[in-house]
Short mmCIF file of C-alpha atoms and ligand atoms in Angstrom, two decimals:
data_model
loop_
_atom_site.label_atom_id
_atom_site.label_comp_id
_atom_site.label_asym_id
_atom_site.label_seq_id
_atom_site.Cartn_x
_atom_site.Cartn_y
_atom_site.Cartn_z
CA UNK E 1 11.51 -18.90 -38.59
CA UNK E 2 14.49 -15.97 -37.87
CA UNK E 3 13.72 -14.91 -34.51
CA UNK E 4 16.62 -13.08 -32.54
CA UNK E 5 17.95 -15.45 -30.06
CA UNK E 6 16.56 -13.43 -27.33
CA UNK E 7 13.67 -15.46 -26.66
CA UNK E 8 10.67 -13.29 -25.60
CA UNK E 9 9.07 -10.19 -27.48
CA UNK E 10 9.85 -7.10 -25.92
CA UNK E 11 7.82 -3.52 -25.49
CA UNK E 12 9.98 -0.94 -27.65
CA UNK E 13 8.56 2.08 -27.13
CA UNK E 14 4.93 3.21 -26.27
CA UNK E 15 3.26 6.58 -26.34
CA UNK E 16 2.38 8.19 -24.07
CA UNK E 17 5.29 6.51 -22.71
CA UNK E 18 5.75 5.42 -19.10
CA UNK E 19 5.91 7.81 -16.40
CA UNK E 20 4.26 10.56 -18.85
CA UNK E 21 2.53 13.02 -17.95
CA UNK E 22 -0.13 14.21 -20.72
CA UNK E 23 -2.35 17.80 -20.75
CA UNK E 24 -4.82 15.56 -22.24
CA UNK E 25 -5.95 12.10 -22.58
CA UNK E 26 -4.29 11.00 -25.74
CA UNK E 27 -6.96 9.81 -29.05
CA UNK E 28 -4.83 6.79 -29.07
CA UNK E 29 -2.29 4.56 -27.10
CA UNK E 30 -0.06 3.34 -29.55
CA UNK E 31 2.51 0.05 -28.32
CA UNK E 32 5.78 -0.34 -30.40
CA UNK E 33 6.71 -4.11 -30.13
CA UNK E 34 10.10 -5.47 -30.96
CA UNK E 35 8.86 -8.28 -33.12
CA UNK E 36 4.83 -9.09 -35.23
CA UNK E 37 2.98 -9.69 -32.21
CA UNK E 38 -0.69 -11.27 -31.55
CA UNK E 39 -3.21 -9.34 -30.08
CA UNK E 40 -6.94 -10.22 -29.74
CA UNK E 41 -9.74 -7.48 -28.94
CA UNK E 42 -9.06 -7.38 -25.47
CA UNK E 43 -5.23 -7.79 -25.34
CA UNK E 44 -4.74 -4.31 -24.06
CA UNK E 45 -6.56 -2.67 -21.47
CA UNK E 46 -6.18 1.52 -20.68
CA UNK E 47 -7.50 1.50 -17.01
CA UNK E 48 -8.77 4.89 -16.31
CA UNK E 49 -8.90 6.81 -12.32
CA UNK E 50 -12.24 5.12 -12.40
CA UNK E 51 -10.69 1.65 -12.34
CA UNK E 52 -12.64 0.68 -15.45
CA UNK E 53 -11.30 -0.21 -18.80
CA UNK E 54 -11.96 2.69 -21.34
CA UNK E 55 -10.69 1.64 -24.66
CA UNK E 56 -12.63 2.08 -27.22
CA UNK E 57 -11.13 -0.42 -30.05
CA UNK E 58 -7.81 -2.22 -29.79
CA UNK E 59 -6.32 -2.69 -33.42
CA UNK E 60 -2.91 -4.09 -34.83
CA UNK E 61 -0.49 -2.26 -37.61
CA UNK E 62 -0.11 -4.87 -40.91
CA UNK E 63 3.70 -4.90 -39.95
CA UNK E 64 2.33 -6.44 -36.49
CA UNK E 65 4.75 -4.33 -34.53
CA UNK E 66 2.13 -1.90 -33.33
CA UNK E 67 -0.69 -1.96 -31.86
CA UNK E 68 -3.31 0.73 -31.22
CA UNK E 69 -5.69 1.26 -28.95
CA UNK E 70 -8.32 4.23 -29.62
CA UNK E 71 -9.55 6.07 -27.02
CA UNK E 72 -12.05 9.31 -25.94
CA UNK E 73 -9.87 12.86 -25.53
CA UNK E 74 -12.35 14.12 -22.96
CA UNK E 75 -11.88 11.24 -20.54
CA UNK E 76 -10.81 12.42 -16.98
CA UNK E 77 -7.51 13.73 -15.65
CA UNK E 78 -5.69 11.16 -12.98
CA UNK E 79 -3.80 8.27 -13.48
CA UNK E 80 -4.09 5.71 -16.54
CA UNK E 81 -2.66 2.46 -16.91
CA UNK E 82 -1.86 0.65 -19.98
CA UNK E 83 -2.24 -3.21 -19.53
CA UNK E 84 -1.19 -5.47 -22.40
CA UNK E 85 -0.95 -9.37 -22.74
CA UNK E 86 0.08 -10.10 -26.08
CA UNK E 87 1.57 -13.57 -28.34
CA UNK E 88 5.29 -13.03 -29.31
CA UNK E 89 6.54 -15.09 -32.35
CA UNK E 90 7.86 -17.65 -30.22
CA UNK E 91 4.68 -18.53 -28.90
CA UNK E 92 5.28 -17.06 -25.46
CA UNK E 93 2.09 -14.80 -24.06
CA UNK E 94 3.93 -11.62 -22.76
CA UNK E 95 2.52 -9.10 -20.39
CA UNK E 96 3.23 -5.66 -19.10
CA UNK E 97 2.22 -2.15 -18.10
CA UNK E 98 2.80 1.41 -18.78
CA UNK E 99 1.73 4.24 -16.90
CA UNK E 100 0.82 7.76 -17.64
CA UNK E 101 -0.81 10.85 -15.83
CA UNK E 102 -3.67 13.05 -17.13
CA UNK E 103 -2.74 16.23 -15.58
CA UNK E 104 -2.18 15.25 -11.55
CA UNK E 105 -1.82 11.74 -10.77
CA UNK E 106 -4.41 10.30 -8.69
CA UNK E 107 -4.63 7.54 -6.13
CA UNK E 108 -3.21 4.08 -7.02
CA UNK E 109 -5.41 1.71 -8.85
CA UNK E 110 -6.48 -0.91 -7.49
CA UNK E 111 -4.99 -4.19 -9.07
CA UNK E 112 -7.38 -5.82 -11.74
CA UNK E 113 -6.61 -8.20 -13.66
CA UNK E 114 -6.21 -8.18 -17.55
CA UNK E 115 -8.29 -11.13 -18.91
CA UNK E 116 -6.40 -14.31 -20.28
CA UNK E 117 -6.76 -14.54 -24.03
CA UNK E 118 -8.94 -16.83 -26.04
CA UNK E 119 -6.55 -19.70 -27.01
CA UNK E 120 -8.04 -20.05 -30.04
CA UNK E 121 -7.86 -16.53 -31.59
CA UNK E 122 -3.61 -16.68 -30.56
CA UNK E 123 -3.80 -20.31 -32.46
CA UNK E 124 -4.93 -18.58 -35.60
CA UNK E 125 -3.09 -15.52 -35.30
CA UNK E 126 0.38 -17.48 -34.92
CA UNK E 127 -0.88 -19.33 -38.13
CA UNK E 128 -1.14 -16.30 -39.91
CA UNK E 129 2.33 -15.25 -39.30
CA UNK E 130 1.74 -12.96 -35.92
CA UNK E 131 -1.15 -10.78 -37.83
CA UNK E 132 -3.39 -9.03 -36.45
CA UNK E 133 -7.17 -8.91 -35.58
CA UNK E 134 -8.06 -5.91 -37.60
CA UNK E 135 -11.30 -3.91 -37.65
CA UNK E 136 -11.48 -2.20 -40.83
CA UNK E 137 -12.92 0.66 -39.53
CA UNK E 138 -10.19 0.92 -36.87
CA UNK E 139 -7.74 0.31 -40.03
CA UNK E 140 -8.45 3.74 -41.28
CA UNK E 141 -7.88 4.86 -37.24
CA UNK E 142 -4.39 3.51 -37.61
CA UNK E 143 -3.40 5.04 -40.05
CA UNK E 144 -3.62 8.59 -38.43
CA UNK E 145 -1.46 7.84 -35.65
CA UNK E 146 1.74 6.69 -38.32
CU1 LIG A 201 9.23 -16.44 -25.18
#
């Protein structure tokens, strides 16, 4: 498979971007990777000021480079943290986080750990060329994002 020599996949951009301050919780958090990635429904958590995962649903785009998380725009103000763990084309799992705040930042969040992805699901995704698990209902949602 023709992949860049640059080894692991990486996050290209996100919305909200890291460190940004929003007026409201966005109705979607979108992560854009440099190449198609594999995800499962637990691949992305969006941790709210209460320390809980507030993501409603995780879905990928048909190009495989976008991962979108539906959110409730009526969520709380404070510090938010997006935590992701995705599978790159080279078979390596890459994880990272994006911090943003809504209104004023709140005290730092505790060290919640992202649950490991199910290995079986990842193997299926790789076999399908890096395409993502996608719920049809949420797929319509994603079209509104781009
Ligand atoms: Cu790698």
